[in-house]
Amino acid sequence: VASIRFEGRSVQLRSDDTVAAALFRGGVRTFTRSIKHHRPRGLYCLTGDCANCLVNVDGTPAVRSCVTLAEDGMRVRREGGWPSTERDLLAVADRLHPVMPVGFYHKTFIRPRIAWPLAERVIRRATGIGTLPTGRTPGRKPARTAHTDVLVIGAGPAGLAAAGAAAEDGASVLLCDEARIGERLPPGPALERVRALREEVSPNTGITLLERHMAVGVYEGPFVPLVGEREVVHVYPGRVIVATGAVETHPVFAGNDRPGVWLGRGAVRMVAGHGVPIGDRVVVVAGTSEGVDHLRALVDAGANVVAAVIPPGSEPPPRTPLLAADARVASVLGRRGVGSVVLETATGERRIACDALVVSIGTTPRDGLLRMATGLPVVGAGEVVSPGCSLDEAVESGASAAAGSDVAGAAAEAPPRGSAGYVCVCEDVTVHDLETAWREGWRSAEILKRYTTATMGACQGALCARHLASLAERGVSASSRSNGALTTARPPARPVPLEDLAAGVFEVVEKRSALHDRHLAAGGRIDRSGSWMRPYTYGDVSDEYRAVRERVSVMDVGTLGKFLIGGRDAATLVERMFPCNVADLAPMRTRYLLALDEAGYVMDDGLVCALGDGRYYVTSTSGGAEQMDAWLRNWIDRYGLHAHVIDQTAMLGAINVAGPRSRELLERLSDANLGATALPPMGAADVTVAGIRCRALRVGFVGELSFELHHPRGRSAELWDALIGSGGDLGIRPHGLDALDVLRLEKGHVYLGQDTLPDDHPGKLGLSWAVDMTKPDFIGRTSLERMAAFPLERRLAGLTFDSPPQRGAPLLVGDRVVGRITSCASSPALGAPIGLGWIRAVDGAFPTEMRAGTVTATVVATPFYDPKGERQRA
Amino acid sequence: VSLEVPCPNCGQRPYTEFTFGGELRDLRSDDAEADYRRVYLRNNVAGEQTERWFHAFGCRRWLTIRRDTVTNVFHEPGSGIDPVRG
């Protein structure tokens, strides 16, 4: 026999059991503890609307057990309450209710301020609806996109009719429902009607049916994500028909939240559908014809109805003791569950002993999706716009919604007001709380909502939004038919696991260079650097540093952005886009390149190399490659130039060979003349190294003789191996980003993004030399001119320190913050800590000495190392 | 994901494939004052505006298109807008 594990015992299953039905049959009455007062809560709606039945299933918290089919072997437990949900000592909170008024936190934990962290810890432990699973890999649901003319949400009578009519008109239709069609309907005319309509819905009529797909929300577009059991569907419909029906009206009276108080549909589903009696003595209060149907269904299923209230003129089932038609529930009494109900009539009160109370007094639109769709092509059909309408009316309304008319039904009647009891069951907000809040001056629905948190719980106001609106409207309007005070609805309409929201976006970009495996094999510590995975060190940062300064080293710089610019107007494009002079750039010479935006701020930097045939080779930083590509393409487009750009970032690898003996190493592998005359600093040459065609650029970031070898990516590993293999006797070893950080800092080179701010013009960075203001036009030129009229109030400066500082530390003169350290490292060359940082002018002059904590910082000129650049030019 | 951008090369595509390039601005201005406005100030209209989108995860082309910023309705691509001058 199939069974589920429930808190250490086994609970047997019958076919079609939901988790809630199985547990209820197994004797469970308290399913949850309420969030603040720890009151016991039991099954109530059984339609997936309320939050009373949330349990933990297989480690997932807050699962709606009433709409979750039980499967053999499921592990189910309740959450909330201490030591257990069944016996919860924290229920003392319920008695403290009078001293814990609405707005308790705002009023109580104001001072002393230091008490709050402690109070927060206690409160957090005592409240909440479940424990987040930890140490578990979230499920990875795939997401797919669907386009459709019409999306119909809800496959009841109105939804099915709407789908059928829209398909008949030739529209493509997607019909979804969070359940299987008819699954949640009790036997009766509605179910028969739905089954008949179901026959007409099949794929060959142009209708795609997605059962057990829940609409999370209606976003602008419109865009509607559907969460299914195994997939998430992102639907882009032309228009949406919401046919989500109605939920039975939540009655408000003292004790209305007790286990044993049921909404009519829930009671019928449990008794007639699952065959489990809800009590020995049942009282039914019906206010509508649907309620009378429920009463009849309960009697037919064998429930012992000891008293019933039905509307005048309706026909009761035989042998049912009736009470006066005007009787309404005043309160429910009892210790844990229902012990008796007090009914109030014109002639007085009457108390009836019972153990279950079924209330069916009307319907409230389940219109969260509709209310979040203002200004979109979204209409409602059926009960969601005309609660309480007949089956025929629902079908008719579906058809006219399909035809495009906005079916404005009768506005939902405000639910009857109660004088006591829980308005918002999820968040433990009572009539008393709302009245207190009203007296305190919170006099609109939106503000009452935020102050009391009513409607903000797991049911998202399904039960209480109209109660709140009705309360907020008093004094404003005597009308009981207006929905004007309803709060704005927002997605999600139902609780959604975060992993479902993330469906389809779990793929994290992780770019690997062609040399990734070589780095791993060499013991590289590889980590993220932007979207790339790059080696930070191969184990000995200081020897990696020494290899560059004293011997020879290689670094994988294949991550740099690399662009080939060609076409008739290539020179014009480069000249107009960038602030450096390109016109006088001789063939196979490179120049440092800043990319400025129109405001003159530095976006990125790199190099430009004239290839001599009218084409240009441009590099950018690793992180800026995508932006550079878009930037180049933008200006080709905007200027209307005959130029094109090929993004070679992924097709070319690049290795920087650096160090005093780098030329010696390369000469072993190449016949090309790499001498200082043939390939001078900032020169470029197409050469063959180890049999591989390379473009060698004599540029470098590290301040030593160095050659960047750009080559086809497919041959990167071969080139790397050849370089390392031939350099053994020269003491070659690769260096990673950690060594690079020290090497570049000694040269005073900035890391864009780390040392810079978004509004840095070249002057602030000491990079004015890279801007040719004699050029008549380039992007950002007019802005630079404008800014040149103002004194420099902030600049990046080289710093030395008397002891190691903290990166990011503020720089102070006296008590005044005048700057911040953006980079710092201990320099082996200088034998002292060095850094870069922002400094601000004080009274028109830049400070020369500052304090960072206990450290003294002194402004010095950069580069720190080899200021004349002789080593680089060797 | 709530928007679909009509790309003349790729068709209706979710906006997450695009980089937003902002409202279309003039390439140059007549004087310093106009240039200041051109570079730093945005019209930020509530209504129709001409704007740039880069189809980063698609054809890698820029498109110039009119969109109503209130309703997010796009006008068909190629509706006579000169991509160079707007």
PDB file of C-alpha atoms in Angstrom, chain A residues 147 219-223 234 236 576 598-599 601 626 629-631 633-635 637-640 647 777 782-783 786-787, chain B residues 1-4 12 14 24-28 32 35-36 38-40 52 54 60 62-64 70-72 83-85:
ATOM      1  CA  HIS A 147       3.890  32.851 -28.422  1.00  0.00           C
ATOM      2  CA  TYR A 219       3.488  41.567 -16.503  1.00  0.00           C
ATOM      3  CA  GLU A 220       3.568  44.311 -19.050  1.00  0.00           C
ATOM      4  CA  GLY A 221       3.973  43.137 -22.582  1.00  0.00           C
ATOM      5  CA  PRO A 222       1.778  41.260 -21.765  1.00  0.00           C
ATOM      6  CA  PHE A 223       4.081  38.597 -20.475  1.00  0.00           C
ATOM      7  CA  HIS A 234       7.353  32.227 -20.686  1.00  0.00           C
ATOM      8  CA  TYR A 236       4.000  36.222 -24.823  1.00  0.00           C
ATOM      9  CA  ARG A 576      36.582  60.185 -35.118  1.00  0.00           C
ATOM     10  CA  GLU A 598      30.324  61.756 -25.284  1.00  0.00           C
ATOM     11  CA  ALA A 599      30.690  63.316 -21.852  1.00  0.00           C
ATOM     12  CA  TYR A 601      34.578  60.202 -19.455  1.00  0.00           C
ATOM     13  CA  GLU A 626      31.604  43.462 -25.291  1.00  0.00           C
ATOM     14  CA  ASP A 629      32.234  45.922 -29.798  1.00  0.00           C
ATOM     15  CA  ALA A 630      28.853  47.582 -29.318  1.00  0.00           C
ATOM     16  CA  TRP A 631      30.539  51.011 -29.159  1.00  0.00           C
ATOM     17  CA  ARG A 633      29.259  49.245 -34.174  1.00  0.00           C
ATOM     18  CA  ASN A 634      27.203  52.109 -32.819  1.00  0.00           C
ATOM     19  CA  TRP A 635      29.450  54.734 -34.355  1.00  0.00           C
ATOM     20  CA  ASP A 637      26.019  53.071 -37.756  1.00  0.00           C
ATOM     21  CA  ARG A 638      25.573  56.618 -36.445  1.00  0.00           C
ATOM     22  CA  TYR A 639      28.243  58.143 -38.697  1.00  0.00           C
ATOM     23  CA  GLY A 640      26.968  56.170 -41.670  1.00  0.00           C
ATOM     24  CA  ASP A 647      35.245  40.822 -33.145  1.00  0.00           C
ATOM     25  CA  ASP A 777      36.777  66.266 -33.666  1.00  0.00           C
ATOM     26  CA  THR A 782      33.593  69.270 -26.752  1.00  0.00           C
ATOM     27  CA  SER A 783      33.004  67.950 -23.248  1.00  0.00           C
ATOM     28  CA  ARG A 786      34.227  72.473 -21.442  1.00  0.00           C
ATOM     29  CA  MET A 787      35.735  70.672 -18.444  1.00  0.00           C
TER      30      MET A 787
ATOM     31  CA  VAL B   1      11.195  39.609 -19.245  1.00  0.00           C
ATOM     32  CA  SER B   2       8.287  41.661 -20.216  1.00  0.00           C
ATOM     33  CA  LEU B   3       9.164  43.316 -23.499  1.00  0.00           C
ATOM     34  CA  GLU B   4       9.680  42.091 -27.001  1.00  0.00           C
ATOM     35  CA  GLN B  12      10.295  39.660 -32.240  1.00  0.00           C
ATOM     36  CA  PRO B  14      12.852  39.297 -25.771  1.00  0.00           C
ATOM     37  CA  LEU B  24      18.550  58.896 -29.997  1.00  0.00           C
ATOM     38  CA  ARG B  25      20.629  62.042 -29.701  1.00  0.00           C
ATOM     39  CA  ASP B  26      22.064  64.423 -32.240  1.00  0.00           C
ATOM     40  CA  LEU B  27      25.586  63.741 -33.387  1.00  0.00           C
ATOM     41  CA  ARG B  28      26.723  67.321 -32.863  1.00  0.00           C
ATOM     42  CA  ALA B  32      28.499  75.022 -26.388  1.00  0.00           C
ATOM     43  CA  ASP B  35      26.189  70.687 -26.732  1.00  0.00           C
ATOM     44  CA  TYR B  36      25.884  70.670 -22.967  1.00  0.00           C
ATOM     45  CA  ARG B  38      22.891  67.233 -25.954  1.00  0.00           C
ATOM     46  CA  VAL B  39      25.478  65.397 -23.876  1.00  0.00           C
ATOM     47  CA  TYR B  40      24.137  65.612 -20.352  1.00  0.00           C
ATOM     48  CA  ARG B  52      18.624  52.847 -29.922  1.00  0.00           C
ATOM     49  CA  PHE B  54      21.771  46.863 -29.703  1.00  0.00           C
ATOM     50  CA  ARG B  60      24.783  42.334 -33.169  1.00  0.00           C
ATOM     51  CA  TRP B  62      21.980  48.490 -33.688  1.00  0.00           C
ATOM     52  CA  LEU B  63      18.455  49.441 -34.428  1.00  0.00           C
ATOM     53  CA  THR B  64      16.732  52.779 -34.203  1.00  0.00           C
ATOM     54  CA  VAL B  70       4.250  54.767 -21.286  1.00  0.00           C
ATOM     55  CA  THR B  71       2.692  51.769 -22.991  1.00  0.00           C
ATOM     56  CA  ASN B  72       5.913  50.106 -24.167  1.00  0.00           C
ATOM     57  CA  PRO B  83      19.408  55.525 -38.321  1.00  0.00           C
ATOM     58  CA  VAL B  84      22.064  58.182 -38.888  1.00  0.00           C
ATOM     59  CA  ARG B  85      20.136  61.331 -38.248  1.00  0.00           C
TER      60      ARG B  85
END
